[in-house]
Coordinates of C-alpha atoms in Angstrom, one line a residue:
Chain K
M1 CA 42.4 39.8 -76.9
G2 CA 43.3 43.7 -78.1
F3 CA 47.2 44.9 -78.3
G4 CA 45.6 47.4 -75.8
Q5 CA 45.7 44.3 -73.4
F6 CA 49.9 44.1 -73.1
L7 CA 50.1 48.5 -72.6
A8 CA 50.3 50.0 -69.1
A9 CA 46.9 51.7 -69.4
P10 CA 47.1 55.5 -68.0
E11 CA 46.4 55.3 -63.8
I12 CA 45.2 58.8 -62.2
K13 CA 45.3 60.4 -58.5
L14 CA 41.7 61.6 -57.7
K15 CA 40.0 62.7 -54.9
I16 CA 37.2 61.5 -53.6
V17 CA 34.0 62.9 -52.9
T18 CA 31.1 60.5 -51.3
Y19 CA 27.7 61.2 -52.0
R20 CA 24.0 59.2 -50.9
D21 CA 21.5 58.6 -53.6
V22 CA 17.8 57.8 -52.3
F23 CA 17.8 55.1 -55.1
Q24 CA 20.6 53.1 -54.2
N25 CA 19.7 53.9 -50.7
A26 CA 16.0 51.9 -51.9
A27 CA 17.9 49.1 -53.3
Q28 CA 19.9 48.7 -49.8
E29 CA 17.0 48.2 -48.2
S30 CA 15.7 45.2 -50.6
S31 CA 19.0 42.8 -50.1
R32 CA 22.2 44.1 -49.3
F33 CA 23.8 41.2 -52.2
G34 CA 21.4 42.4 -55.4
E35 CA 22.2 43.4 -58.3
E36 CA 20.8 46.4 -57.8
Y37 CA 22.3 47.4 -55.3
E38 CA 25.6 46.7 -56.8
K39 CA 25.2 48.4 -59.7
L40 CA 24.2 51.6 -57.8
S41 CA 26.5 51.0 -55.4
A42 CA 29.4 50.1 -57.5
I43 CA 30.6 53.2 -59.4
I44 CA 32.7 56.2 -59.9
K45 CA 31.9 59.5 -61.6
L46 CA 34.2 61.3 -62.6
D47 CA 34.7 64.4 -65.2
P48 CA 35.1 64.2 -68.8
R49 CA 38.1 65.1 -69.3
D50 CA 39.4 62.6 -66.0
I51 CA 37.8 60.0 -68.0
S52 CA 40.2 60.8 -71.4
R53 CA 42.7 61.1 -69.5
L54 CA 42.1 57.2 -68.3
S55 CA 41.9 56.4 -72.0
I56 CA 38.2 54.7 -71.2
T57 CA 34.3 55.5 -71.9
E58 CA 31.9 56.2 -69.8
N59 CA 31.3 52.2 -68.9
D60 CA 34.3 51.0 -68.0
T61 CA 35.4 49.7 -65.2
V62 CA 38.2 50.8 -63.4
I63 CA 39.9 50.0 -61.0
V64 CA 40.6 52.7 -57.7
K65 CA 42.5 51.8 -54.9
N66 CA 45.0 53.1 -52.6
S67 CA 47.1 51.3 -49.6
Y68 CA 43.8 50.6 -47.5
G69 CA 41.8 49.3 -50.4
R70 CA 41.0 48.1 -54.3
V71 CA 38.4 47.6 -55.8
V72 CA 37.2 47.4 -59.4
V73 CA 34.3 49.8 -60.1
T74 CA 32.0 50.9 -63.7
A75 CA 33.4 54.3 -64.6
Q76 CA 30.2 56.8 -65.6
R77 CA 30.4 60.6 -66.6
S78 CA 29.3 62.8 -63.2
G79 CA 26.8 65.1 -65.8
Y80 CA 28.2 68.1 -63.4
E81 CA 28.2 71.4 -66.0
D82 CA 30.8 72.2 -64.0
A83 CA 34.1 71.0 -65.1
H84 CA 35.9 68.9 -62.0
P85 CA 38.7 67.1 -62.5
G86 CA 40.9 65.0 -60.7
I87 CA 37.5 65.1 -58.2
A88 CA 35.5 61.9 -58.6
Y89 CA 32.7 61.4 -57.2
M90 CA 31.1 58.1 -55.5
V91 CA 28.2 56.6 -53.2
N92 CA 28.5 56.0 -50.2
S93 CA 28.9 52.1 -49.8
P94 CA 31.1 49.5 -49.0
W95 CA 32.8 49.8 -51.6
S96 CA 33.6 52.9 -51.2
N97 CA 34.6 52.1 -48.1
A98 CA 36.6 50.0 -49.0
L99 CA 38.8 53.5 -49.9
V100 CA 38.5 55.2 -46.5
P101 CA 41.7 55.7 -44.2
D102 CA 41.3 54.6 -41.2
K103 CA 42.8 57.5 -40.0
T104 CA 41.3 59.8 -37.6
S105 CA 43.8 61.9 -35.6
G106 CA 42.1 60.1 -32.3
T107 CA 39.0 61.7 -33.7
G108 CA 37.9 57.9 -34.2
V109 CA 35.6 60.0 -37.6
P110 CA 37.3 58.5 -41.0
K111 CA 36.9 61.3 -43.8
F112 CA 34.3 59.6 -45.2
K113 CA 34.1 62.3 -47.4
D114 CA 37.3 63.6 -48.3
F115 CA 39.5 60.9 -49.7
E116 CA 42.6 60.3 -51.9
A117 CA 43.1 57.2 -54.4
T118 CA 44.7 56.0 -58.1
A119 CA 42.5 54.7 -61.1
Q120 CA 43.3 53.6 -64.1
S121 CA 41.3 51.0 -66.8
S122 CA 40.7 48.0 -65.1
K123 CA 40.7 46.3 -69.4
G124 CA 38.0 44.5 -69.2
G125 CA 37.9 43.6 -65.4
K126 CA 35.1 42.5 -63.4
V127 CA 33.2 44.5 -61.6
T128 CA 33.5 43.9 -57.2
G129 CA 30.8 41.6 -55.5
I130 CA 30.0 43.0 -52.4
R131 CA 31.8 39.2 -51.1
E132 CA 35.0 40.0 -52.5
I133 CA 35.1 43.3 -50.9
F134 CA 36.6 41.5 -47.2
Chain Q
M1 CA -14.9 54.9 -40.8
S2 CA -11.5 56.2 -39.5
R3 CA -7.9 55.9 -41.9
K4 CA -5.0 54.0 -39.9
Y5 CA -1.6 56.0 -40.7
Y6 CA 2.0 53.7 -39.8
V7 CA 5.0 55.5 -38.6
C8 CA 8.1 55.3 -41.2
T9 CA 11.4 53.4 -40.2
G10 CA 12.8 54.3 -43.2
C11 CA 14.9 57.5 -41.7
A12 CA 14.9 59.6 -38.8
L13 CA 11.7 61.3 -40.3
L14 CA 9.2 59.2 -39.2
C15 CA 7.0 60.1 -42.1
D16 CA 3.9 59.6 -39.8
D17 CA 1.4 58.9 -42.7
I18 CA 1.4 56.2 -44.0
E19 CA -1.3 53.7 -45.5
V20 CA -0.8 50.7 -46.6
E21 CA -2.8 47.1 -48.0
T22 CA -1.9 43.7 -46.6
D23 CA -2.3 40.4 -47.5
N24 CA -1.2 37.4 -45.5
D25 CA 1.0 39.2 -43.4
V26 CA 3.6 40.5 -45.8
V27 CA 2.9 44.2 -47.0
T28 CA 1.7 44.9 -50.2
T29 CA 1.3 48.5 -51.0
V30 CA 2.0 51.0 -49.5
H31 CA 1.3 55.0 -50.0
A32 CA 2.6 57.9 -49.3
A33 CA 6.4 56.9 -48.6
C34 CA 8.5 58.0 -50.6
R35 CA 11.0 55.8 -52.4
K36 CA 13.3 54.6 -49.8
G37 CA 10.0 54.0 -47.4
V38 CA 8.1 52.1 -49.2
A39 CA 11.9 49.2 -49.6
R40 CA 12.4 49.6 -45.9
M41 CA 8.2 49.0 -45.5
K42 CA 7.7 46.8 -48.0
G43 CA 10.2 44.3 -46.2
C44 CA 14.1 42.7 -47.4
S45 CA 14.0 39.8 -49.9
N46 CA 17.0 38.4 -48.0
P47 CA 15.8 38.2 -44.4
M48 CA 18.5 36.5 -42.1
E49 CA 18.8 33.5 -40.8
C50 CA 18.6 31.5 -36.9
T51 CA 22.4 30.4 -37.1
V52 CA 25.1 29.0 -35.4
G53 CA 28.8 28.8 -36.8
G54 CA 26.7 29.0 -40.5
E55 CA 24.7 26.5 -39.0
K56 CA 20.4 26.7 -39.0
A57 CA 19.6 26.8 -35.5
D58 CA 16.8 27.3 -33.4
I59 CA 16.5 30.7 -31.1
D60 CA 17.0 28.6 -27.7
S61 CA 20.5 27.3 -29.3
A62 CA 21.3 30.7 -30.8
I63 CA 21.2 32.9 -27.2
S64 CA 23.0 30.8 -25.2
M65 CA 25.5 31.3 -27.6
A66 CA 25.4 34.7 -27.6
A67 CA 25.9 35.1 -24.1
T68 CA 28.7 32.5 -23.7
I69 CA 30.1 34.8 -26.4
L70 CA 29.5 37.2 -24.5
R71 CA 30.7 35.8 -21.1
D72 CA 33.7 33.9 -22.4
A73 CA 34.9 38.2 -24.0
K74 CA 37.1 40.0 -21.8
N75 CA 36.2 43.6 -23.3
P76 CA 33.0 43.0 -25.6
L77 CA 32.1 45.4 -28.0
I78 CA 27.9 46.0 -28.3
F79 CA 27.5 48.6 -31.3
G80 CA 24.6 49.8 -33.8
H81 CA 21.2 51.0 -32.5
G82 CA 20.1 53.8 -34.6
N83 CA 17.2 50.3 -36.8
S84 CA 16.4 50.1 -32.8
S85 CA 13.7 50.6 -30.7
S86 CA 14.1 52.6 -27.5
E87 CA 13.3 50.3 -26.0
A88 CA 15.5 47.8 -27.3
Q89 CA 17.9 50.4 -26.9
K90 CA 17.2 51.3 -22.9
K91 CA 17.8 46.5 -22.6
S92 CA 21.6 46.9 -25.0
I93 CA 22.7 49.4 -22.5
G94 CA 21.2 47.8 -19.8
L95 CA 23.4 44.8 -20.9
A96 CA 26.1 47.0 -21.6
K97 CA 25.9 48.3 -17.8
K98 CA 25.5 44.3 -17.4
I99 CA 28.9 43.2 -19.0
G100 CA 30.9 45.5 -19.1
A101 CA 30.8 46.8 -22.9
Y102 CA 32.3 48.4 -25.0
I103 CA 28.1 50.6 -26.0
D104 CA 28.6 53.1 -29.8
D105 CA 26.7 53.3 -31.9
T106 CA 26.7 55.2 -35.3
S107 CA 26.1 58.6 -34.2
S108 CA 30.1 57.9 -33.2
F109 CA 31.2 58.9 -36.5
C110 CA 27.8 60.6 -37.7
Q111 CA 25.9 63.6 -36.2
G112 CA 27.0 63.2 -32.9
P113 CA 28.8 66.0 -31.9
I114 CA 25.7 68.2 -34.0
I115 CA 23.2 66.0 -31.6
E116 CA 26.4 66.3 -28.5
A117 CA 25.8 70.0 -28.8
I118 CA 21.5 70.2 -28.6
L119 CA 21.2 68.1 -25.4
Q120 CA 23.8 70.4 -23.6
D121 CA 21.3 73.1 -24.8
K122 CA 25.0 75.1 -26.7
L123 CA 22.9 75.1 -29.9
K124 CA 19.5 76.3 -30.3
T125 CA 16.9 74.0 -32.6
C126 CA 13.3 73.7 -33.4
T127 CA 11.1 70.7 -34.4
L128 CA 10.3 69.9 -37.7
D129 CA 6.4 70.9 -37.4
D130 CA 8.5 74.2 -36.3
I131 CA 10.1 74.6 -39.5
R132 CA 7.0 73.6 -40.9
H133 CA 4.9 76.0 -39.7
K134 CA 7.4 79.2 -39.9
A135 CA 10.6 78.7 -41.5
D136 CA 11.2 81.4 -43.7
V137 CA 15.1 80.6 -44.3
I138 CA 16.4 77.2 -44.5
I139 CA 19.1 76.3 -45.7
F140 CA 20.8 73.4 -46.4
W141 CA 24.2 72.9 -45.8
G142 CA 26.7 70.0 -45.9
A143 CA 22.8 68.2 -46.6
D144 CA 21.8 66.4 -49.7
P145 CA 17.9 65.7 -48.0
S146 CA 16.2 65.7 -51.8
N147 CA 17.8 61.5 -51.8
S148 CA 18.6 61.6 -47.6
H149 CA 15.4 61.9 -46.5
P150 CA 13.8 62.6 -49.6
R151 CA 10.4 64.6 -47.5
H152 CA 12.2 66.8 -45.9
L153 CA 11.1 69.3 -48.4
S154 CA 7.7 68.6 -49.4
R155 CA 6.8 67.8 -45.5
Y156 CA 8.2 70.7 -43.8
S157 CA 10.7 72.7 -45.2
Y158 CA 9.8 74.3 -48.1
F159 CA 6.7 73.3 -51.0
P160 CA 4.7 73.7 -47.4
R161 CA 1.5 75.9 -46.9
G162 CA 2.6 76.2 -42.8
Q163 CA 0.4 78.2 -40.6
E164 CA 2.3 81.1 -40.8
R165 CA 3.7 80.3 -44.5
Q166 CA 1.1 80.2 -46.5
R167 CA 2.5 81.3 -49.3
G168 CA 4.5 78.9 -49.4
W169 CA 7.7 77.9 -50.9
E170 CA 6.8 79.9 -54.2
E171 CA 6.6 83.6 -51.8
D172 CA 6.9 82.3 -48.4
R173 CA 10.1 80.2 -48.3
T174 CA 13.6 80.6 -49.7
A175 CA 15.9 78.1 -49.5
I176 CA 19.3 78.2 -50.3
T177 CA 22.2 74.8 -50.9
I178 CA 25.5 75.4 -49.5
D179 CA 28.5 72.3 -51.1
I180 CA 31.2 71.4 -52.5
R181 CA 28.8 70.1 -55.1
R182 CA 25.6 70.6 -57.0
S183 CA 22.8 68.1 -55.4
E184 CA 19.3 67.4 -56.7
T185 CA 18.5 69.8 -53.7
A186 CA 20.7 72.5 -55.4
D187 CA 19.0 72.1 -58.0
I188 CA 16.2 72.9 -56.5
C189 CA 17.5 76.0 -54.7
G190 CA 18.3 77.1 -57.9
D191 CA 21.3 78.5 -59.2
T192 CA 21.6 82.1 -57.5
R193 CA 20.7 80.6 -54.4
F194 CA 23.2 77.8 -54.3
Y195 CA 27.0 78.6 -52.8
Q196 CA 29.2 76.3 -53.9
I197 CA 32.0 76.0 -51.8
P198 CA 35.2 73.9 -52.1
M199 CA 36.0 70.6 -49.6
G200 CA 37.3 71.6 -46.2
G201 CA 36.6 75.2 -47.2
D202 CA 33.0 75.1 -45.3
A203 CA 34.5 76.5 -41.4
E204 CA 36.2 79.0 -43.5
F205 CA 32.5 80.6 -45.1
M206 CA 31.6 80.1 -42.2
E207 CA 34.2 82.9 -41.3
A208 CA 33.7 85.4 -44.3
L209 CA 29.7 85.0 -43.5
V210 CA 30.0 85.7 -40.1
S211 CA 32.2 89.0 -41.5
A212 CA 29.1 89.4 -43.7
L213 CA 26.6 89.7 -40.8
S214 CA 28.6 92.3 -39.2
N215 CA 29.0 94.1 -41.7
K216 CA 32.8 94.2 -42.5
V217 CA 34.0 92.2 -46.1
P218 CA 33.7 88.8 -46.1
K219 CA 37.4 87.0 -47.6
T220 CA 38.0 83.6 -48.1
S221 CA 41.2 82.3 -49.1
F222 CA 39.2 80.6 -52.2
D223 CA 38.4 84.2 -52.8
F224 CA 34.4 83.0 -53.1
D225 CA 32.5 86.4 -54.8
K226 CA 32.7 89.0 -52.4
K227 CA 28.6 90.4 -53.9
R228 CA 26.6 86.7 -53.0
I229 CA 28.6 86.4 -49.6
L230 CA 27.1 89.8 -48.6
E231 CA 24.8 89.1 -50.4
L232 CA 23.2 85.9 -48.2
G233 CA 24.4 88.0 -45.0
N234 CA 21.6 89.6 -46.3
V235 CA 18.9 87.2 -46.7
L236 CA 20.0 85.7 -43.6
K237 CA 19.3 88.7 -41.0
K238 CA 15.5 89.4 -42.3
A239 CA 14.5 85.8 -41.8
K240 CA 12.0 85.9 -38.7
F241 CA 12.6 82.0 -38.8
G242 CA 15.6 80.4 -39.5
V243 CA 17.3 76.6 -40.6
I244 CA 20.4 75.5 -41.2
C245 CA 20.0 71.7 -42.0
V246 CA 23.0 70.1 -41.1
G247 CA 24.5 67.2 -42.6
L248 CA 27.1 64.8 -42.5
G249 CA 28.6 67.1 -46.1
L250 CA 29.8 70.0 -42.4
V251 CA 29.7 67.7 -39.2
Y252 CA 33.0 65.7 -41.5
S253 CA 34.3 69.2 -43.1
L254 CA 34.3 70.7 -39.5
E255 CA 37.3 69.8 -37.7
Q256 CA 35.5 70.6 -34.2
L257 CA 32.3 73.1 -34.2
E258 CA 33.3 76.9 -32.5
P259 CA 33.1 77.8 -36.7
L260 CA 29.0 76.5 -36.6
F261 CA 28.9 77.3 -32.7
T262 CA 30.5 81.4 -33.7
L263 CA 27.9 81.4 -36.7
M264 CA 24.6 80.8 -34.6
N265 CA 25.7 83.3 -31.6
K266 CA 25.2 85.9 -34.4
L267 CA 22.5 84.9 -36.7
N268 CA 20.9 85.1 -32.5
E269 CA 21.8 88.3 -32.5
V270 CA 20.5 90.4 -35.7
S271 CA 17.5 87.8 -36.9
S272 CA 16.2 84.6 -35.8
F273 CA 18.0 80.9 -36.5
H274 CA 17.2 77.3 -35.6
L275 CA 20.0 74.0 -36.2
M276 CA 18.1 70.5 -37.4
P277 CA 20.8 67.6 -37.3
M278 CA 19.4 65.8 -41.0
V279 CA 20.1 62.4 -38.9
G280 CA 19.9 59.2 -41.7
Q281 CA 18.9 55.8 -39.3
Y282 CA 15.8 56.5 -37.4
N283 CA 16.8 56.0 -33.8
M284 CA 19.9 57.0 -33.6
R285 CA 18.8 60.6 -31.8
G286 CA 17.2 57.4 -29.5
F287 CA 19.8 56.0 -28.7
N288 CA 21.7 59.4 -27.7
Q289 CA 19.2 60.3 -26.5
N290 CA 18.9 57.3 -23.8
L291 CA 22.4 56.9 -23.0
F292 CA 22.6 60.8 -22.2
V293 CA 19.8 60.3 -19.4
E294 CA 20.9 57.3 -18.1
T295 CA 25.3 58.2 -18.2
G296 CA 24.9 62.3 -19.1
Y297 CA 27.4 60.5 -22.8
I298 CA 25.7 60.8 -26.2
N299 CA 28.3 57.7 -27.5
R300 CA 31.2 56.3 -27.5
L301 CA 31.7 54.7 -23.5
K302 CA 33.0 51.6 -21.8
F303 CA 31.2 50.5 -18.5
N304 CA 32.6 49.5 -15.3
A305 CA 30.9 45.5 -15.0
E306 CA 31.3 46.1 -10.8
T307 CA 30.6 49.5 -10.3
G308 CA 29.0 50.9 -13.2
E309 CA 32.0 54.2 -14.3
T310 CA 31.3 54.4 -16.6
E311 CA 34.8 56.0 -18.7
H312 CA 34.2 57.6 -22.0
G313 CA 35.9 60.2 -24.8
N314 CA 37.3 59.5 -28.9
N315 CA 39.2 56.4 -27.4
Y316 CA 36.3 54.7 -26.7
S317 CA 34.7 55.4 -30.2
V318 CA 33.9 52.1 -32.3
V319 CA 36.3 52.9 -34.7
E320 CA 39.2 54.2 -32.4
V321 CA 38.5 50.5 -30.2
L322 CA 38.6 48.8 -33.7
R323 CA 41.2 50.1 -34.8
D324 CA 43.1 49.3 -31.0
M325 CA 42.0 45.8 -31.5
S326 CA 40.4 46.4 -27.8
V327 CA 37.9 45.1 -28.2
D328 CA 37.1 41.0 -27.9
A329 CA 33.7 40.2 -29.3
A330 CA 30.9 42.0 -30.5
L331 CA 27.6 41.5 -30.3
I332 CA 25.5 44.2 -33.1
I333 CA 21.7 44.8 -33.6
G334 CA 20.4 46.3 -36.1
S335 CA 23.2 47.5 -38.4
D336 CA 25.9 46.1 -41.3
P337 CA 29.3 47.8 -39.0
L338 CA 31.5 45.5 -42.4
S339 CA 29.5 47.9 -44.8
S340 CA 29.3 51.2 -43.2
L341 CA 32.8 51.1 -41.7
P342 CA 36.6 52.0 -43.1
L343 CA 37.8 48.0 -45.1
S344 CA 40.7 48.9 -42.9
I345 CA 38.5 48.7 -39.5
A346 CA 36.0 46.6 -40.1
R347 CA 38.7 43.8 -40.7
Y348 CA 39.2 43.3 -37.7
L349 CA 35.2 43.0 -36.9
A350 CA 35.2 40.7 -39.5
E351 CA 37.7 38.4 -37.0
I352 CA 36.4 38.5 -33.9
P353 CA 33.1 36.5 -32.4
L354 CA 30.7 38.4 -33.8
I355 CA 26.5 38.1 -32.9
T356 CA 24.2 39.8 -35.7
I357 CA 20.2 41.7 -34.8
D358 CA 19.1 42.3 -38.3
P359 CA 15.8 41.8 -40.0
C360 CA 18.2 40.6 -43.0
N361 CA 20.9 40.0 -44.1
N362 CA 23.7 41.6 -44.6
L363 CA 27.8 41.4 -44.3
T364 CA 28.2 41.0 -41.3
A365 CA 26.5 38.6 -40.2
T366 CA 27.9 36.5 -43.0
R367 CA 31.4 37.2 -40.9
S368 CA 29.1 36.7 -37.4
T369 CA 29.2 33.1 -35.0
V370 CA 25.3 34.1 -33.8
T371 CA 22.6 35.2 -35.5
I372 CA 19.6 35.8 -34.7
P373 CA 16.2 37.0 -37.5
C374 CA 14.3 40.3 -35.6
A375 CA 10.8 42.0 -35.7
L376 CA 11.1 45.0 -38.6
G377 CA 10.4 47.9 -36.2
G378 CA 7.1 49.8 -36.9
V379 CA 6.0 47.1 -39.0
E380 CA 6.5 43.8 -37.7
S381 CA 7.1 45.4 -34.1
G382 CA 5.9 48.7 -31.6
G383 CA 7.6 50.4 -29.2
T384 CA 9.1 54.2 -29.3
A385 CA 11.5 56.0 -31.8
V386 CA 12.6 59.8 -31.9
R387 CA 12.3 61.6 -34.5
M388 CA 15.6 63.7 -36.2
D389 CA 14.1 66.5 -34.0
G390 CA 13.8 65.1 -30.9
V391 CA 10.2 64.7 -31.0
E392 CA 9.3 61.2 -30.0
I393 CA 7.4 58.6 -32.1
E394 CA 5.4 55.7 -31.5
L395 CA 5.4 53.0 -34.2
K396 CA 3.2 50.4 -34.6
K397 CA 3.1 47.0 -35.1
I398 CA 1.4 46.5 -38.9
I399 CA 1.4 42.9 -39.0
E400 CA 2.2 39.3 -37.2
T401 CA 6.3 37.9 -37.9
N402 CA 7.3 34.7 -35.9
N403 CA 10.9 36.7 -35.3
P404 CA 11.5 38.3 -31.5
S405 CA 11.9 41.7 -31.5
D406 CA 15.4 43.4 -31.0
E407 CA 14.5 43.7 -27.5
E408 CA 12.8 40.6 -27.4
I409 CA 16.1 39.0 -28.2
L410 CA 18.4 41.0 -25.7
T411 CA 15.8 40.9 -22.7
R412 CA 16.3 37.5 -23.6
I413 CA 20.2 36.9 -24.4
T414 CA 21.0 39.3 -20.8
E415 CA 18.9 36.7 -18.9
A416 CA 21.4 33.8 -20.4
M417 CA 23.8 36.1 -19.4

């Protein structure tokens, strides 16, 4: 265990946008409980500057949470040319849905594609398994 | 020898040019389908088992227990339907009517408002075949078909040589993406045809576009390049057959549909524009149409068992009835709401007696009192389904299975009530 284990990990605020991914979708068709589905679902895509602010490197795991839920997912660079600090992308999945607010203003439609959460390093924590989300 | 073509039920494009190879009632090879379609047609690796109370059971016991749960419930919910044949959906509507249930589907929190407006003739639409043969300007707005509907561009909207579009994408078609992120579809459209707007900026961008189409200066609070909006307006004005493919990004961004109605009206003053809802599940539109024919509503209903009358509105949506804890049992057909709903809402669903009918194991099934495996639609059972454009498509059975179809299961549950 390194000295870093005793330091508080920096926490950043993020706006999260969800998207669809055909590879993840195909993995879902094969098995919602498969490794491939978890690998392609339990991820968050970040701006490189946010990765630095979190004091992590790509493919480290991060805790993403808000008052609706908490998941540990793998952090990846978004790969977008344009900078997007403070905005992160998650593929539509039970992991992203764990964080979607239930507030609808009476419309019956939650904000699946636009919600806020915080992220911080999980310090080597394991990705939340699909059965552990509940 | 004539070739046999089947329909892919991977999404609401319902591609009908699929060839398969089978061995011993297993689909071994799928030709022409996309990655998602191949995975769907080959079937899942973890099929659902027939269970009651977590223990393996025979189908008769499972149906009997399902009927008991629904009979004992004061306010049952029937939900799912997007991955069911129209025949099964009609049985489900009949069952809801008989037991006085809430009934809803996934359109309730996705494309529902757009489908409703189309069925009420508030939005001009067309078929996918019209797009293939005629469309010259195609806008993907909050939609990324390269991921959600992988053959949309190759079969219909961009690459094909249609009857009136013989020069295809190179000369005859202009594809435009309006989105908050640079999607794979935006990459295909190219830098000059990608309009990146801020989150929640869709309604304002629509207003600016209406200004540009009205020869006024287009203004946005996010200071989008006016020249680019004017240039886009000119492209849209010259369209002979334009289409806006509406994705969930746009649906979720609009608080109400007025800006879209205004834009479509303006576009049809200056050129000819159609709207295509980018429906996800293969027969979601079928459910909307079937319920609309029966009740005049596309979703979000509660039947009165004695009078057959319906109550309808936002308060009857699956999200609101679960948040209000108004339901005390649920029958889930071809859907996994514990995966697709916000966790804080899904938690309540996991606490009430659940019955799941599906070919594959899923999160909802793991919390269900009764699970009944059904045949995979379009592979192990036939029927009809409605494509995203409203065209009815016949599904053919490819292989045999011991599992009954969802239609058969619903018939048996209804009879057992």
